[in-house]
Each structure stands twice: as C-alpha cells, then as structure tokens.
Amino acid sequence: DNMKDEDVLLDKVVKKTNVNKGEILKLANDLQSKDLNNENDIRDFILSVAKVTNKSINSNKVDKLVSMIKSNKIPRDIDKMV
C-alpha cells in the first residue's frame, strides 16, 4: 500500500537527517506550492532544506542544485542535496 511506502521513506529520511517528520512533511507541502521552473522558488526551497537539516550551504552549491532541479536532474537521495 502506497502510504506504507511513504512512511518507510519518511522514516529513512528522518533517520538520516535527524529532522522530525513534521518538519519533513512541512517541507514536502512547501515544495508542492513552489514553481520548480521559478528560480527564486527553487532557491527558497533549497535554503529551507538546509535550515531544517542544520547544514550550511554555499551559494555555489545552491546554484548547482538550482540548475539540476531546473533541468530535472533531481538527486534521488535528498540527503545528498545538502
């Protein structure tokens, strides 16, 4: 069942990032309201992920992620994004 798969994935992300489920779900909802063709929206989202995971991210990496997302080369492992 699909919800179960999502829970397993969510638990993996929680374990890897030490971010609670509520924050992750908030980010997922946030992402749905973003326009992934809009560079500012993409940047906002990347910075939100970095903040929630307590990772520092330099503008170079943000630029790289923005271009990956815009060209649909989204990393499969969200934990490697930050």
CSV table of C-alpha atoms in Angstrom, one decimal:
chain,number,residue,atom,x,y,z
A,1,ASP,CA,0.0,0.0,0.0
A,2,ASN,CA,1.3,3.4,-1.0
A,3,MET,CA,1.0,5.2,2.3
A,4,LYS,CA,3.2,2.5,3.9
A,5,ASP,CA,5.9,3.1,1.3
A,6,GLU,CA,5.8,6.8,2.0
A,7,ASP,CA,6.1,6.1,5.7
A,8,VAL,CA,9.2,3.9,5.2
A,9,LEU,CA,10.7,6.6,3.0
A,10,LEU,CA,9.9,9.2,5.6
A,11,ASP,CA,11.4,7.1,8.4
A,12,LYS,CA,14.6,6.7,6.3
A,13,VAL,CA,14.8,10.5,5.8
A,14,VAL,CA,14.1,11.1,9.5
A,15,LYS,CA,16.9,8.7,10.5
A,16,LYS,CA,19.4,10.1,8.0
A,17,THR,CA,18.8,13.8,8.6
A,18,ASN,CA,17.7,13.8,12.3
A,19,VAL,CA,14.8,16.0,11.2
A,20,ASN,CA,11.4,15.2,12.6
A,21,LYS,CA,8.5,14.0,10.5
A,22,GLY,CA,6.6,17.2,11.0
A,23,GLU,CA,9.4,19.3,9.5
A,24,ILE,CA,9.8,17.0,6.6
A,25,LEU,CA,6.1,17.0,5.8
A,26,LYS,CA,6.1,20.8,6.0
A,27,LEU,CA,8.9,20.9,3.5
A,28,ALA,CA,7.1,18.5,1.2
A,29,ASN,CA,3.9,20.6,1.4
A,30,ASP,CA,6.1,23.7,0.8
A,31,LEU,CA,7.6,22.1,-2.3
A,32,GLN,CA,4.1,21.4,-3.7
A,33,SER,CA,3.3,25.1,-3.5
A,34,LYS,CA,6.5,26.1,-5.3
A,35,ASP,CA,7.0,26.5,-9.0
A,36,LEU,CA,10.0,24.4,-9.9
A,37,ASN,CA,10.5,26.5,-13.0
A,38,ASN,CA,10.9,29.6,-10.9
A,39,GLU,CA,14.5,30.0,-9.8
A,40,ASN,CA,13.5,32.0,-6.7
A,41,ASP,CA,11.1,29.3,-5.5
A,42,ILE,CA,13.8,26.6,-6.0
A,43,ARG,CA,16.4,28.7,-4.1
A,44,ASP,CA,13.9,29.3,-1.2
A,45,PHE,CA,13.2,25.5,-1.0
A,46,ILE,CA,16.9,24.6,-1.0
A,47,LEU,CA,17.6,27.1,1.7
A,48,SER,CA,14.6,25.7,3.7
A,49,VAL,CA,16.0,22.2,3.5
A,50,ALA,CA,19.4,23.4,4.5
A,51,LYS,CA,18.0,25.3,7.5
A,52,VAL,CA,15.9,22.3,8.7
A,53,THR,CA,18.8,19.9,8.4
A,54,ASN,CA,21.2,22.3,10.1
A,55,LYS,CA,23.6,22.2,7.1
A,56,SER,CA,25.4,25.2,5.8
A,57,ILE,CA,25.2,25.5,2.1
A,58,ASN,CA,27.3,27.9,0.0
A,59,SER,CA,25.9,29.8,-2.9
A,60,ASN,CA,27.9,27.7,-5.3
A,61,LYS,CA,26.1,24.6,-4.2
A,62,VAL,CA,22.8,26.4,-4.3
A,63,ASP,CA,23.5,27.4,-7.9
A,64,LYS,CA,24.4,23.8,-8.8
A,65,LEU,CA,21.2,22.4,-7.2
A,66,VAL,CA,19.1,25.1,-8.9
A,67,SER,CA,20.4,24.1,-12.3
A,68,MET,CA,20.0,20.4,-11.6
A,69,ILE,CA,16.4,20.9,-10.5
A,70,LYS,CA,15.6,23.1,-13.5
A,71,SER,CA,16.9,20.5,-15.8
A,72,ASN,CA,15.1,17.7,-13.9
A,73,LYS,CA,18.2,16.1,-12.7
A,74,ILE,CA,17.0,16.0,-9.1
A,75,PRO,CA,19.2,13.9,-6.9
A,76,ARG,CA,17.5,10.7,-5.8
A,77,ASP,CA,18.9,10.9,-2.3
A,78,ILE,CA,17.6,14.1,-0.8
A,79,ASP,CA,20.2,13.8,2.0
A,80,LYS,CA,23.0,14.2,-0.6
A,81,MET,CA,21.4,17.5,-1.7
A,82,VAL,CA,22.7,19.4,1.4
